[in-house]
Coordinates of C-alpha atoms and ligand atoms in Angstrom, one line a residue:
X58 CA 4.2 29.6 13.2
X59 CA 2.4 27.5 10.5
X60 CA 0.1 25.5 12.7
X61 CA -3.6 26.2 12.5
X62 CA -5.6 27.6 15.3
X63 CA -8.7 25.4 15.8
X64 CA -11.6 26.8 17.8
X65 CA -13.9 24.2 19.4
X66 CA -16.9 24.6 21.7
X67 CA -20.6 24.2 22.1
X68 CA -23.2 25.5 19.6
X69 CA -23.7 29.2 19.7
X70 CA -20.7 30.0 21.9
X71 CA -19.2 32.3 19.3
X72 CA -16.5 30.3 17.5
X73 CA -17.2 32.0 14.2
X74 CA -17.4 35.4 15.7
X75 CA -14.1 34.9 17.6
X76 CA -12.4 33.5 14.4
X77 CA -13.4 36.5 12.3
X78 CA -12.3 39.0 15.0
X79 CA -9.0 37.2 15.4
X80 CA -8.5 37.2 11.6
X81 CA -9.1 41.0 11.6
X82 CA -6.6 41.4 14.4
X83 CA -3.8 39.2 13.0
X84 CA -4.2 39.2 9.2
X85 CA -4.6 35.4 9.2
X86 CA -7.2 33.8 7.0
X87 CA -10.2 32.0 8.6
X88 CA -12.4 29.2 7.5
X89 CA -15.4 27.4 9.1
X90 CA -15.9 23.7 8.9
X91 CA -19.7 23.9 8.6
X92 CA -19.3 26.3 5.7
X93 CA -16.8 23.9 4.0
X94 CA -19.3 21.1 4.3
X95 CA -22.2 23.2 3.0
X96 CA -20.1 24.1 0.0
X97 CA -19.0 20.5 -0.5
X98 CA -22.5 18.9 -0.6
X99 CA -24.5 22.0 -1.6
X100 CA -27.0 21.6 1.2
X101 CA -27.7 23.4 4.5
X102 CA -26.6 21.7 7.7
X103 CA -30.2 21.2 8.8
X104 CA -31.0 19.6 5.4
X105 CA -28.1 17.2 5.7
X106 CA -29.3 16.1 9.1
X107 CA -32.9 15.8 7.9
X108 CA -32.2 14.0 4.6
X109 CA -29.0 12.1 5.2
X110 CA -28.8 11.7 9.0
X111 CA -26.3 12.7 11.6
X112 CA -23.8 9.8 11.0
X113 CA -23.4 11.0 7.4
X114 CA -22.7 14.5 8.6
X115 CA -20.1 13.2 11.0
X116 CA -18.4 11.4 8.1
X117 CA -18.3 14.7 6.3
X118 CA -16.7 16.3 9.3
X119 CA -14.0 13.6 9.4
X120 CA -13.3 14.2 5.7
X121 CA -13.0 17.9 6.4
X122 CA -10.6 17.2 9.2
X123 CA -8.4 15.0 7.0
X124 CA -8.4 17.7 4.4
X125 CA -7.4 20.4 7.0
X126 CA -4.6 18.2 8.3
X127 CA -3.1 17.6 4.8
X128 CA -3.6 21.0 3.1
X129 CA -4.3 23.9 5.5
X130 CA -1.6 25.8 7.3
X131 CA -1.5 29.1 9.3
X132 CA -5.2 29.5 9.3
X133 CA -7.9 30.1 12.0
X134 CA -10.5 27.3 11.8
X135 CA -13.9 27.7 13.4
X136 CA -15.7 24.4 13.8
X137 CA -19.2 23.0 14.3
X138 CA -19.9 22.0 17.9
X139 CA -19.3 18.3 17.4
X140 CA -16.3 18.6 15.1
X141 CA -13.9 18.0 18.1
X142 CA -14.9 14.3 17.9
X143 CA -13.0 13.6 14.7
X144 CA -9.9 11.5 14.8
X145 CA -6.6 13.1 15.0
X146 CA -7.7 16.7 15.3
X147 CA -4.6 17.7 17.3
X148 CA -2.4 16.9 14.2
X149 CA -4.3 19.7 12.4
X150 CA -3.3 22.5 14.8
X151 CA -3.5 24.0 18.2
X152 CA -7.0 23.4 19.7
X153 CA -8.7 26.1 21.8
X154 CA -11.9 25.4 23.7
X155 CA -14.2 28.4 24.0
X156 CA -16.1 27.9 27.2
X157 CA -19.4 29.4 28.5
X158 CA -22.2 28.1 30.7
X159 CA -25.2 26.7 28.7
X160 CA -27.4 29.4 30.2
X161 CA -25.0 32.1 29.0
X162 CA -25.1 30.6 25.5
X163 CA -28.9 30.3 25.4
X164 CA -29.6 33.8 26.7
X165 CA -27.1 35.3 24.2
X166 CA -28.8 33.4 21.4
X167 CA -32.3 34.3 22.5
X168 CA -31.5 38.0 22.7
X169 CA -29.9 38.1 19.2
X170 CA -31.9 40.0 16.6
X171 CA -31.8 36.9 14.4
X172 CA -32.6 34.5 17.3
X173 CA -35.2 32.4 15.4
X174 CA -32.9 31.8 12.5
X175 CA -29.9 31.0 14.7
X176 CA -31.9 28.4 16.6
X177 CA -33.7 26.9 13.6
X178 CA -30.5 26.2 11.7
X179 CA -29.1 24.0 14.6
X180 CA -30.9 20.6 14.6
X181 CA -29.4 19.6 17.9
X182 CA -30.7 22.8 19.6
X183 CA -34.4 22.2 19.0
X184 CA -35.1 20.5 22.3
X185 CA -33.8 22.4 25.4
X186 CA -33.6 19.2 27.6
X187 CA -31.6 17.3 24.9
X188 CA -29.3 20.3 24.4
X189 CA -28.6 20.4 28.1
X190 CA -27.8 16.7 28.2
X191 CA -25.5 17.1 25.2
X192 CA -23.8 20.1 26.9
X193 CA -23.2 18.1 30.1
X194 CA -21.9 15.1 28.1
X195 CA -19.6 17.1 26.0
X196 CA -18.1 19.5 28.5
X197 CA -15.4 17.1 29.8
X198 CA -14.7 15.9 26.3
X199 CA -14.0 19.4 25.0
X200 CA -11.6 19.9 27.9
X201 CA -9.9 16.6 27.2
X202 CA -9.2 17.4 23.5
X203 CA -8.2 21.1 24.0
X204 CA -4.7 22.4 24.3
X205 CA -6.1 25.7 25.7
X206 CA -9.3 26.9 27.3
X207 CA -10.8 30.4 27.3
X208 CA -13.9 31.6 29.2
X209 CA -15.8 33.7 26.7
X210 CA -19.1 34.1 28.5
X211 CA -20.3 37.7 28.0
X212 CA -17.4 38.6 25.7
X213 CA -17.9 40.2 22.2
X214 CA -15.9 39.0 19.2
X215 CA -13.1 41.5 19.8
X216 CA -12.7 40.6 23.4
X217 CA -12.5 36.9 22.5
X218 CA -9.9 37.7 19.9
X219 CA -7.9 39.6 22.5
X220 CA -8.0 36.6 24.9
X221 CA -6.9 34.4 22.0
X222 CA -3.9 36.6 21.2
X223 CA -2.8 36.6 24.8
X224 CA -3.3 32.9 25.3
X225 CA -1.6 31.8 22.1
X226 CA 1.0 34.6 22.4
X227 CA 0.3 35.7 18.9
X228 CA 1.9 38.9 17.5
X229 CA 0.1 41.0 15.0
X230 CA 2.4 41.3 11.9
X231 CA 4.1 38.0 11.8
X232 CA 0.8 36.2 11.5
X233 CA -0.1 37.7 8.1
X234 CA -0.3 35.2 5.3
X235 CA 2.4 35.3 2.6
X236 CA 1.9 37.8 -0.2
X237 CA 0.2 36.3 -3.2
X238 CA 2.3 36.1 -6.4
X239 CA 1.6 39.1 -8.7
Ligands
S3P62 C1 -23.4 20.7 15.8 C2 -23.1 22.0 15.8 C3 -23.4 22.9 14.6 C4 -23.4 22.1 13.3 C5 -24.3 20.9 13.5 C6 -23.9 20.0 14.6 C7 -23.0 19.9 17.0 O1 -22.4 23.9 14.5 O2 -22.1 21.6 13.0 O3 -25.6 21.4 13.6 O4 -23.0 18.7 16.9 O5 -22.8 20.5 18.1 P1 -22.4 25.2 15.5 O6 -21.5 24.8 16.7 O7 -21.7 26.3 14.7 O8 -23.8 25.5 15.9

């Protein structure tokens, strides 16, 4: 297995949490597309939206997707909530849509100890009505792009990882990355 595992889904559903837990279970490495973009342009996501605008951010996502497709193998990739809209994502790996109702996502976010920070860092989550419209618009699109879907509502990271192992039929040891040269 050398194809990547790409987790898509709405903001705050737990893509990063699921990716880290799956990495711990399998020994695979994990990377996050928002983190790659932040490192590339040395700005926070909300600063990119405020200073450069959303289309510029989407361009950075496309660039990141192209890089993944060319250079990254055997890795768990957590993505920003709009990353699934890039061209040719399927060529970069197996795509798993993590599903939850919007109410499930919002109530988990609001009860998080760092709720204010988690909401503030997401420009598209500032207005509840707009977030709901975005959720409704994207739900069928996530499903169209995905190879697999998992319902993660109410699950913790470990439980999500368990579902991923089952769905993707992963086996612990043979997922570990090759040993580094000494
Ligand atoms: C976005 C989701 C965010 C981040 C950016 C845009 C979106 O990532 O990429 O704020 O369009 O849904 P998370 O899904 O990690 O919040």
